[in-house]
One Martini backbone bead per residue (centre of mass of N, CA, C, O) as a GRO file, in nm:
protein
  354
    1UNK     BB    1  12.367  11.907   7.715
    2UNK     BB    2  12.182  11.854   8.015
    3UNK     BB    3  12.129  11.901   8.298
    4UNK     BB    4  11.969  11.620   8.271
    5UNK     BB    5  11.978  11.269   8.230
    6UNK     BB    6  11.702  11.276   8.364
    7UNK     BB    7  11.362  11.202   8.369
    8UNK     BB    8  11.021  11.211   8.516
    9UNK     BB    9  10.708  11.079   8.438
   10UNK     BB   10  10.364  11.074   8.541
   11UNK     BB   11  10.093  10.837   8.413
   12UNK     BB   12   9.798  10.689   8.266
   13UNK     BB   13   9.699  10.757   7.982
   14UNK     BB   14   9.333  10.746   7.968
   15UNK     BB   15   9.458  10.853   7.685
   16UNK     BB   16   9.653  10.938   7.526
   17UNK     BB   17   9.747  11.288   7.460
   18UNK     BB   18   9.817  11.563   7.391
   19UNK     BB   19   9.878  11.654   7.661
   20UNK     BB   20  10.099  11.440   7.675
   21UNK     BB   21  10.262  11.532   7.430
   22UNK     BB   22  10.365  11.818   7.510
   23UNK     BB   23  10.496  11.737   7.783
   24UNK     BB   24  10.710  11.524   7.689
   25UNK     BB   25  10.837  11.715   7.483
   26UNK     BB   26  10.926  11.937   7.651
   27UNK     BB   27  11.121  11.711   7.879
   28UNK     BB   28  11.298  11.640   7.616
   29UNK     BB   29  11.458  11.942   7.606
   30UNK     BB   30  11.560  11.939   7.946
   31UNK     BB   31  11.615  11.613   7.894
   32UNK     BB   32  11.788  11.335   7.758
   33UNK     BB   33  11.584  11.141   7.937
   34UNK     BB   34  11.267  10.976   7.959
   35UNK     BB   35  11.067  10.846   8.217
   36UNK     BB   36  10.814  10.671   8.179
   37UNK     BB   37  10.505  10.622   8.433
   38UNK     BB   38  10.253  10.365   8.421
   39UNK     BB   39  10.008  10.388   8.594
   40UNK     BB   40   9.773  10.186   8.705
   41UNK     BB   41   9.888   9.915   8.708
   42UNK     BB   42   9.786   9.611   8.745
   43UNK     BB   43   9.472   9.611   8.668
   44UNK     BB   44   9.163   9.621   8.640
   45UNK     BB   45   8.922   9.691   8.461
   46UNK     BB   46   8.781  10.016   8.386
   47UNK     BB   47   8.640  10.328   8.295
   48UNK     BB   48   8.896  10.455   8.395
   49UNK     BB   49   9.092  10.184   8.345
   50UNK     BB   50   9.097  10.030   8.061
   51UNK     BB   51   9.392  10.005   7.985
   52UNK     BB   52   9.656   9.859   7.948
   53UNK     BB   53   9.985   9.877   7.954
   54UNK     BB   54  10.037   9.729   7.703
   55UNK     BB   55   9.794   9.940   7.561
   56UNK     BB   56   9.959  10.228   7.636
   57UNK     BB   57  10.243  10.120   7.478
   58UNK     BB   58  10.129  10.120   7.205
   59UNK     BB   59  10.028  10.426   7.198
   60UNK     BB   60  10.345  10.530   7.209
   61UNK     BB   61  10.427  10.379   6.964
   62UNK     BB   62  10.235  10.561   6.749
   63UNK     BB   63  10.401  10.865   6.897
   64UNK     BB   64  10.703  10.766   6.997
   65UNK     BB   65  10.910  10.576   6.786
   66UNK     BB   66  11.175  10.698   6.778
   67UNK     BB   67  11.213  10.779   7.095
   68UNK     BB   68  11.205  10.452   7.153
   69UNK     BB   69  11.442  10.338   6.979
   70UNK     BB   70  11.661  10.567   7.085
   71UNK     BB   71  11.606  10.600   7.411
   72UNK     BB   72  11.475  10.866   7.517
   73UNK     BB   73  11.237  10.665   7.587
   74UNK     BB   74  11.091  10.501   7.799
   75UNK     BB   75  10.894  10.253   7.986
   76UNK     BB   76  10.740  10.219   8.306
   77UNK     BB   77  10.555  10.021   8.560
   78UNK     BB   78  10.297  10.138   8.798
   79UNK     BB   79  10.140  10.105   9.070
   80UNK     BB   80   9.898  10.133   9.328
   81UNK     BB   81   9.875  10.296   9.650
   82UNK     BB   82   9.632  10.437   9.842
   83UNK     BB   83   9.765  10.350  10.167
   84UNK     BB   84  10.088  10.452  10.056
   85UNK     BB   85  10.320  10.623   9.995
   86UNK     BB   86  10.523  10.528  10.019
   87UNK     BB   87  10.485  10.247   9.849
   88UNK     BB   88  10.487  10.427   9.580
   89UNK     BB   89  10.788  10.578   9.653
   90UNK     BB   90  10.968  10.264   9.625
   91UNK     BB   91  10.875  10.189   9.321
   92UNK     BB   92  10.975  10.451   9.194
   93UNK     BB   93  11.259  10.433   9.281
   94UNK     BB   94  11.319  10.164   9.175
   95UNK     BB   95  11.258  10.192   8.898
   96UNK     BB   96  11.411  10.429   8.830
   97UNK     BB   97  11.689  10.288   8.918
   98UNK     BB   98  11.685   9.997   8.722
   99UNK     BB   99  11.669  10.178   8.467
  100UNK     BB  100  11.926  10.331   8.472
  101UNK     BB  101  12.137  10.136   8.516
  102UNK     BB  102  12.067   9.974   8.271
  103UNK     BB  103  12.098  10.208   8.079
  104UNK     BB  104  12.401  10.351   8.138
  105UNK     BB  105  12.562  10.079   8.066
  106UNK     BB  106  12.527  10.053   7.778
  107UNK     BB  107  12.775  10.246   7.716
  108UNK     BB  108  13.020  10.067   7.937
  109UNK     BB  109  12.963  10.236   8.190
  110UNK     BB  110  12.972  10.092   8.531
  111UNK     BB  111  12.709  10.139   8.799
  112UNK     BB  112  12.627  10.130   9.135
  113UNK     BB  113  12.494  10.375   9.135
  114UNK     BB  114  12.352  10.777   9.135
  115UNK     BB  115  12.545  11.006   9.212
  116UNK     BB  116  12.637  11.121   8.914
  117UNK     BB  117  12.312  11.146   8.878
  118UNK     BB  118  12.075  11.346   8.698
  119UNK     BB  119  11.745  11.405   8.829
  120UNK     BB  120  11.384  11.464   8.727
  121UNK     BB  121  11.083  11.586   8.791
  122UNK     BB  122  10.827  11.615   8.588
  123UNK     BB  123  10.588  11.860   8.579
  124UNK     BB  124  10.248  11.973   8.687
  125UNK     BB  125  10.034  12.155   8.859
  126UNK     BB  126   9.675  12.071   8.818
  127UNK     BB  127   9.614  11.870   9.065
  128UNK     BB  128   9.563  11.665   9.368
  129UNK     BB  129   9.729  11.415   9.132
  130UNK     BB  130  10.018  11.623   9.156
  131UNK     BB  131  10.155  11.587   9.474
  132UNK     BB  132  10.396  11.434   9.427
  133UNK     BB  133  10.618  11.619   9.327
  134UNK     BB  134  10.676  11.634   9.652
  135UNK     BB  135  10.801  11.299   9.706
  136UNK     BB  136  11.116  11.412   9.571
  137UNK     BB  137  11.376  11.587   9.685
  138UNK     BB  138  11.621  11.395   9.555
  139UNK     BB  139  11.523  11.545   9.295
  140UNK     BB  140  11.484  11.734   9.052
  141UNK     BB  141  11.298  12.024   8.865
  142UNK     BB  142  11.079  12.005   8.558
  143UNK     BB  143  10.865  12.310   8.492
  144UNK     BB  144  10.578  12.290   8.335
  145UNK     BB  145  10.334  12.505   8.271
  146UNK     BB  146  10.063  12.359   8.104
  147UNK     BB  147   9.838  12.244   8.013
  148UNK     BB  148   9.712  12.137   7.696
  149UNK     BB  149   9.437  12.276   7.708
  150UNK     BB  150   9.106  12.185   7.867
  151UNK     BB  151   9.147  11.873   7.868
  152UNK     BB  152   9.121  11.527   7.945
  153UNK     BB  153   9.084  11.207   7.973
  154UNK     BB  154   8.790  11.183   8.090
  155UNK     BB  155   8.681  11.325   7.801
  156UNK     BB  156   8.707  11.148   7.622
  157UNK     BB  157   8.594  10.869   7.779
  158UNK     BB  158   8.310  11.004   7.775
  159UNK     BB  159   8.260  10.961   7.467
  160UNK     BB  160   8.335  10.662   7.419
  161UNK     BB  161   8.125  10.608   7.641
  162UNK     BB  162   7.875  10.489   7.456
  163UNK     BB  163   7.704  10.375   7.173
  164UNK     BB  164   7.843  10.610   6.987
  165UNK     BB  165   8.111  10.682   6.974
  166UNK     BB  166   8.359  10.914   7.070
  167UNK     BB  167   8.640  11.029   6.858
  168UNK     BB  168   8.882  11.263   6.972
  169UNK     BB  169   9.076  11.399   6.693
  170UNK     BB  170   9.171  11.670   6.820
  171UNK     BB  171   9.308  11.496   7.115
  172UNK     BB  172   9.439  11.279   6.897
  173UNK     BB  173   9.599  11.093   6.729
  174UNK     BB  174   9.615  10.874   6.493
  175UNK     BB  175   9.711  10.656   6.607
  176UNK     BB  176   9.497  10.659   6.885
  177UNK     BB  177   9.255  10.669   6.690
  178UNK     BB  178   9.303  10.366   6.556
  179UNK     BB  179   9.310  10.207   6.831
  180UNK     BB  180   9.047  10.310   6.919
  181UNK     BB  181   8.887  10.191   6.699
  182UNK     BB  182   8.923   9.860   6.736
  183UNK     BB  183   8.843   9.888   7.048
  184UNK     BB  184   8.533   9.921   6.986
  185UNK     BB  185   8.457   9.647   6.865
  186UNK     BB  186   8.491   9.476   7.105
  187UNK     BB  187   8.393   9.302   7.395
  188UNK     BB  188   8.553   9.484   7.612
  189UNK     BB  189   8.397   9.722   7.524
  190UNK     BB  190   8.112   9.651   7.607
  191UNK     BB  191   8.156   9.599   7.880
  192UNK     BB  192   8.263   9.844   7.986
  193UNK     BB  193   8.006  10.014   7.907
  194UNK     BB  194   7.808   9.868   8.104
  195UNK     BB  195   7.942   9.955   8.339
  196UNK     BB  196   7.918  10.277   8.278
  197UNK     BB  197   7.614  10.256   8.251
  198UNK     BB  198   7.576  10.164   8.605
  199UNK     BB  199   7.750  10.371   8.725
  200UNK     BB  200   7.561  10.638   8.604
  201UNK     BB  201   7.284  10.465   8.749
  202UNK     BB  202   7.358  10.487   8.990
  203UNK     BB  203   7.293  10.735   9.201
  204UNK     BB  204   7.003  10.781   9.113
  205UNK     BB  205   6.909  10.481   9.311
  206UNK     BB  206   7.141  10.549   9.573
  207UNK     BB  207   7.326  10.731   9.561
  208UNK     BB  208   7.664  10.899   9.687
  209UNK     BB  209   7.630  10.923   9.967
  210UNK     BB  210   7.775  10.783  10.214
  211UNK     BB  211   7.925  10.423  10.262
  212UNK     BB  212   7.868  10.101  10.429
  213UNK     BB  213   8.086   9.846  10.472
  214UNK     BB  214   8.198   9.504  10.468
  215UNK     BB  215   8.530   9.275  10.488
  216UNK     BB  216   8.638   8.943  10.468
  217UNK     BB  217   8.960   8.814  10.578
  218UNK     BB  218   9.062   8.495  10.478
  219UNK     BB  219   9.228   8.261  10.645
  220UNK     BB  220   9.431   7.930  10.553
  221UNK     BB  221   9.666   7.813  10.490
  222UNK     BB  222   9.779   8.021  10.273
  223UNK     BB  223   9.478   8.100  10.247
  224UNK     BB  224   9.207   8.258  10.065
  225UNK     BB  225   8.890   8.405  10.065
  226UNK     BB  226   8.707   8.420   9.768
  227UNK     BB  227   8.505   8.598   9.536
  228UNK     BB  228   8.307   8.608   9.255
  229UNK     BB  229   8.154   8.832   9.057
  230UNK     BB  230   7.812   8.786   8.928
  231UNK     BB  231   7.817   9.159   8.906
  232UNK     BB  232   7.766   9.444   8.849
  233UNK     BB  233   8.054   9.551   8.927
  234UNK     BB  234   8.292   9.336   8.857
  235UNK     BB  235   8.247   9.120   8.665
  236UNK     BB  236   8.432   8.847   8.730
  237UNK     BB  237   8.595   8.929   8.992
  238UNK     BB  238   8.769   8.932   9.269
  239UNK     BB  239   8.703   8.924   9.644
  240UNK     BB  240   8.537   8.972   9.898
  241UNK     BB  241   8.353   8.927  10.145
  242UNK     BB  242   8.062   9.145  10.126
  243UNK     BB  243   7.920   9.453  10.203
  244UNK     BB  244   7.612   9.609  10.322
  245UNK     BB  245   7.519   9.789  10.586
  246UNK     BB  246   7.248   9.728  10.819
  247UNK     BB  247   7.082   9.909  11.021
  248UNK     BB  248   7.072   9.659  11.274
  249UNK     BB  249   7.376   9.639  11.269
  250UNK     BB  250   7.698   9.563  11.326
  251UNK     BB  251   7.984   9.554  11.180
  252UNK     BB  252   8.063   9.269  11.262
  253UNK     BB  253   7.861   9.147  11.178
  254UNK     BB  254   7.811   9.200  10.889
  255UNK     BB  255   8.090   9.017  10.858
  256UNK     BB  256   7.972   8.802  10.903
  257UNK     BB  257   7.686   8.773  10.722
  258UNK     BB  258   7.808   8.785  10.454
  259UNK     BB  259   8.041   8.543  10.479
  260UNK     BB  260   7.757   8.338  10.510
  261UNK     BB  261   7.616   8.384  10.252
  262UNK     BB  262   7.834   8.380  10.058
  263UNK     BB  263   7.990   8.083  10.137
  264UNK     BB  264   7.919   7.869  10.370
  265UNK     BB  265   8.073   7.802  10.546
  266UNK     BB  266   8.262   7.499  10.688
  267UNK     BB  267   8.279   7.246  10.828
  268UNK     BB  268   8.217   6.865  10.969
  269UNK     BB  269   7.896   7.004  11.097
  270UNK     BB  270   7.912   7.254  10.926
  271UNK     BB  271   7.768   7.577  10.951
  272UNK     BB  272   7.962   7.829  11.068
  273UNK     BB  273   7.861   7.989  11.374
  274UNK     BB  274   7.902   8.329  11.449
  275UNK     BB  275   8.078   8.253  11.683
  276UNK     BB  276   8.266   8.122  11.583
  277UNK     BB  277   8.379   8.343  11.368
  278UNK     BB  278   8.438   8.567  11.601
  279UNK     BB  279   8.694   8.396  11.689
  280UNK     BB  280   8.876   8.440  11.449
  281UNK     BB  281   8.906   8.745  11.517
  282UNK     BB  282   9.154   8.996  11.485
  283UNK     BB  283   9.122   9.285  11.652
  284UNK     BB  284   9.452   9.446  11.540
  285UNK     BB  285   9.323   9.436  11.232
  286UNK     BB  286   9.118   9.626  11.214
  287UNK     BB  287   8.999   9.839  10.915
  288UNK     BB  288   8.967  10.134  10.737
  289UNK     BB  289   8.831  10.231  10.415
  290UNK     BB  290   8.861  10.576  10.272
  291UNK     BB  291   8.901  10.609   9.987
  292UNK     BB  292   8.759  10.856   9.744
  293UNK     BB  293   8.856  10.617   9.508
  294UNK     BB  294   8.765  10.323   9.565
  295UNK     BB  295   8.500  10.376   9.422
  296UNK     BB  296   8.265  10.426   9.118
  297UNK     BB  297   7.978  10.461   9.321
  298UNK     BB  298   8.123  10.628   9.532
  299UNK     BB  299   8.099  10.680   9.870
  300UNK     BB  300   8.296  10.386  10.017
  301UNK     BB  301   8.321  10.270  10.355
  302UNK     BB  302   8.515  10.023  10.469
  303UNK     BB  303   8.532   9.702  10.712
  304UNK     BB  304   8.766   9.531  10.821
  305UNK     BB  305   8.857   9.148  10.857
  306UNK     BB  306   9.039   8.933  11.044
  307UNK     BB  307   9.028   8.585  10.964
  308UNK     BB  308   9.222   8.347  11.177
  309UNK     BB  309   9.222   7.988  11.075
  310UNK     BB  310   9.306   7.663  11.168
  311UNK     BB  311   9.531   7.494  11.080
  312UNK     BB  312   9.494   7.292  10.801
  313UNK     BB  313   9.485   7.089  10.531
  314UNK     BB  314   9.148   7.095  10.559
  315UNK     BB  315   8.969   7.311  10.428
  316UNK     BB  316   8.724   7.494  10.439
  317UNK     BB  317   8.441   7.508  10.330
  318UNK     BB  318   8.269   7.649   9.987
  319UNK     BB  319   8.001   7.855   9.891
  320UNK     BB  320   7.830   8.045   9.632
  321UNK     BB  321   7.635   8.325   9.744
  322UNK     BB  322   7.427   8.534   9.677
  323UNK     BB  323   7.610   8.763   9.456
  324UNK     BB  324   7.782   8.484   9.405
  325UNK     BB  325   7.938   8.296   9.229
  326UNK     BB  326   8.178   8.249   9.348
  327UNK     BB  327   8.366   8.031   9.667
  328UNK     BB  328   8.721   8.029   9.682
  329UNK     BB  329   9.040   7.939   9.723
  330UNK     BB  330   9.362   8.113   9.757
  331UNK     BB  331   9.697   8.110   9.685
  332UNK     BB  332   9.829   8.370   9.742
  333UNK     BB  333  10.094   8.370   9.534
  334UNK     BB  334   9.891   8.349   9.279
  335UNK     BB  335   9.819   8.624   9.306
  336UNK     BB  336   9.679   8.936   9.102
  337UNK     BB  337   9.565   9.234   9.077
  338UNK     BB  338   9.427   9.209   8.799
  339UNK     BB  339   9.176   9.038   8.936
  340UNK     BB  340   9.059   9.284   9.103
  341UNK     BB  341   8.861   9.447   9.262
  342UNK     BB  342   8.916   9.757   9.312
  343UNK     BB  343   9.066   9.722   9.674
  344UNK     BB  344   9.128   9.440   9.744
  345UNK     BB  345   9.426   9.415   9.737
  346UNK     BB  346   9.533   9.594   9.904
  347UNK     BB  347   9.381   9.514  10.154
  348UNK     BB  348   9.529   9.212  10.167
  349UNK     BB  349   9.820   9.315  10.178
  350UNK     BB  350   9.770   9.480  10.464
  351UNK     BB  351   9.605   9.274  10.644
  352UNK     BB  352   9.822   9.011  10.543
  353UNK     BB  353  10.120   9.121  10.503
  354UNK     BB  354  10.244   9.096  10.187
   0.00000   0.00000   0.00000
């Protein structure tokens, strides 16, 4: 029997690796049972995050088949919440709390608390995307030495986006090695190197930043407007309407002259003129979102806006234009994280209230 019941073990494994792989075998002689929790769910595709929850559970049981079947591995998704340590410690707490319950009762014994499990959070502090280890006091640690090898996640991908894919099989299982051959023949393959070839392009052609940019969250009668993004990166994902901050323009204006862009909004008179739009901002919920990860063009500074359109059943008209494929009406209810741009869905979270 080990000092503790359950293990917890959180990362994003874009893709499973030989070090990831050294880190679980080692916190499996420690606990009883390992959870892991695979990071950045329920997120659109991007180089960064290419592959799926459930295309990460794929690549785990080609590698620790025996220790899923019999229970001692568990796999539960946590989405990302960039702008809210508790938001993303809440949820790791209930998925931890959910998973042990429903585990522990199968053996017959029916618990209704936590009060007599030991649960430990395992990690290494490798880097400052290791803070978590410290945002859970009330569960035990076991500190394990430290990253098998010299590689990353990120090494891997660098090779994996070229023209000619390089597998690098010194640091991926064969499993993980065979799902990765089949996974790059794909047309999802083709589009993600597209634009990780865009994004490597970026750089050199507009610079790293910082960049100012706005975004504006329209609502009405329980509906958000949204654009369809028409070009990389994010092709064909959904957005809010928004850009670059022009030289002569203050931040609110930009915010107004994007929407009537992209959109075309209008009422039963036409389009609707900037100073109606202006009065429409509820000016205290301006927010700026300034995550260094926000996006992966660079460093890119966004000030949103909430402009709060007055309930009627017929929604003010819009069509897509500059660079929207197009502009559509979205009720709240209907949408999925992994449908939106970078981090649009948070923004949309915090700024609506949702």
């Amino acid at each position: 029997m080990s000092k503790f019941h359950y293990g917890v073990f959180v990362g994003r494994f874009q893709p499973l690796h030989a070090g990831h792989e050294a880190v679980i075998r080692s916190a499996l002689e420690q606990v009883d049972t390992l959870i892991v929790l695979i990071g950045s769910s329920g997120q659109a595709r991007t180089p960064r995050n290419p592959f799926t929850c459930a295309e990460r559970e794929e690549m785990f049981a080609k590698v620790f088949k025996h220790e899923l079947t019999t229970g001692r591995l568990i796999l539960k998704p946590v989405s990302d919440h960039p702008y809210s340590d508790a938001a993303w410690c809440a949820e790791v707490q209930r998925a931890v709390n959910e998973t042990v319950l429903a585990d522990y009762n199968k053996g017959g014994v029916v618990l209704h608390g936590l009060q007599d499990i030991e649960i430990a959070l395992a990690g290494y502090g490798k880097d400052r995307t290791s803070y978590y280890l410290k945002l859970f006091p009330e569960w035990g640690n076991v500190q394990l030495a430290s990253q098998y090898g010299t590689f990353s996640s990120t090494d891997v991908r660098r090779q994996l986006f070229q023209r000619i894919p390089v597998i690098s099989r010194s640091v991926l299982s064969a499993g993980v090695v065979e799902w990765l051959e089949a996974f790059v023949l794909t047309e999802t393959f083709r589009a993600l190197l597209e634009e990780a070839e865009y994004l490597d392009a970026y750089p050199g052609q507009w610079g790293r930043g910082p960049f100012v940019t706005v975004d504006a969250v329209v609502i009405q009668s329980g509906n958000i407007l949204l654009v369809e993004r028409g070009q990389a990166p994010g092709k064909g994902l959904l957005a809010l309407p928004g850009g670059f901050l022009d030289p002569s323009e203050s931040i609110k204006d930009a915010a107004i002259r994007e929407l009537k862009e992209e959109t075309a909004i209008s009422d039963h008179k036409g389009e609707i003129p900037p100073a109606m739009l202006a009065s429409f901002i509820d000016g205290t919920k301006t927010r700026v979102f300034d995550h260094p990860d926000r996006s992966l063009r660079g460093r890119i500074i966004t000030h949103a806006f909430l402009f709060r359109l007055p309930e009627r059943r017929e929604l003010f008209s819009v069509t897509g234009g500059d660079d929207a494929r197009s502009a559509n009406w979205h009720r709240l209810g209907d949408l999925k994280s992994e449908q939106f741009f970078e981090d649009h869905w948070s923004i949309i979270q915090l700024m609506a209230d949702l």
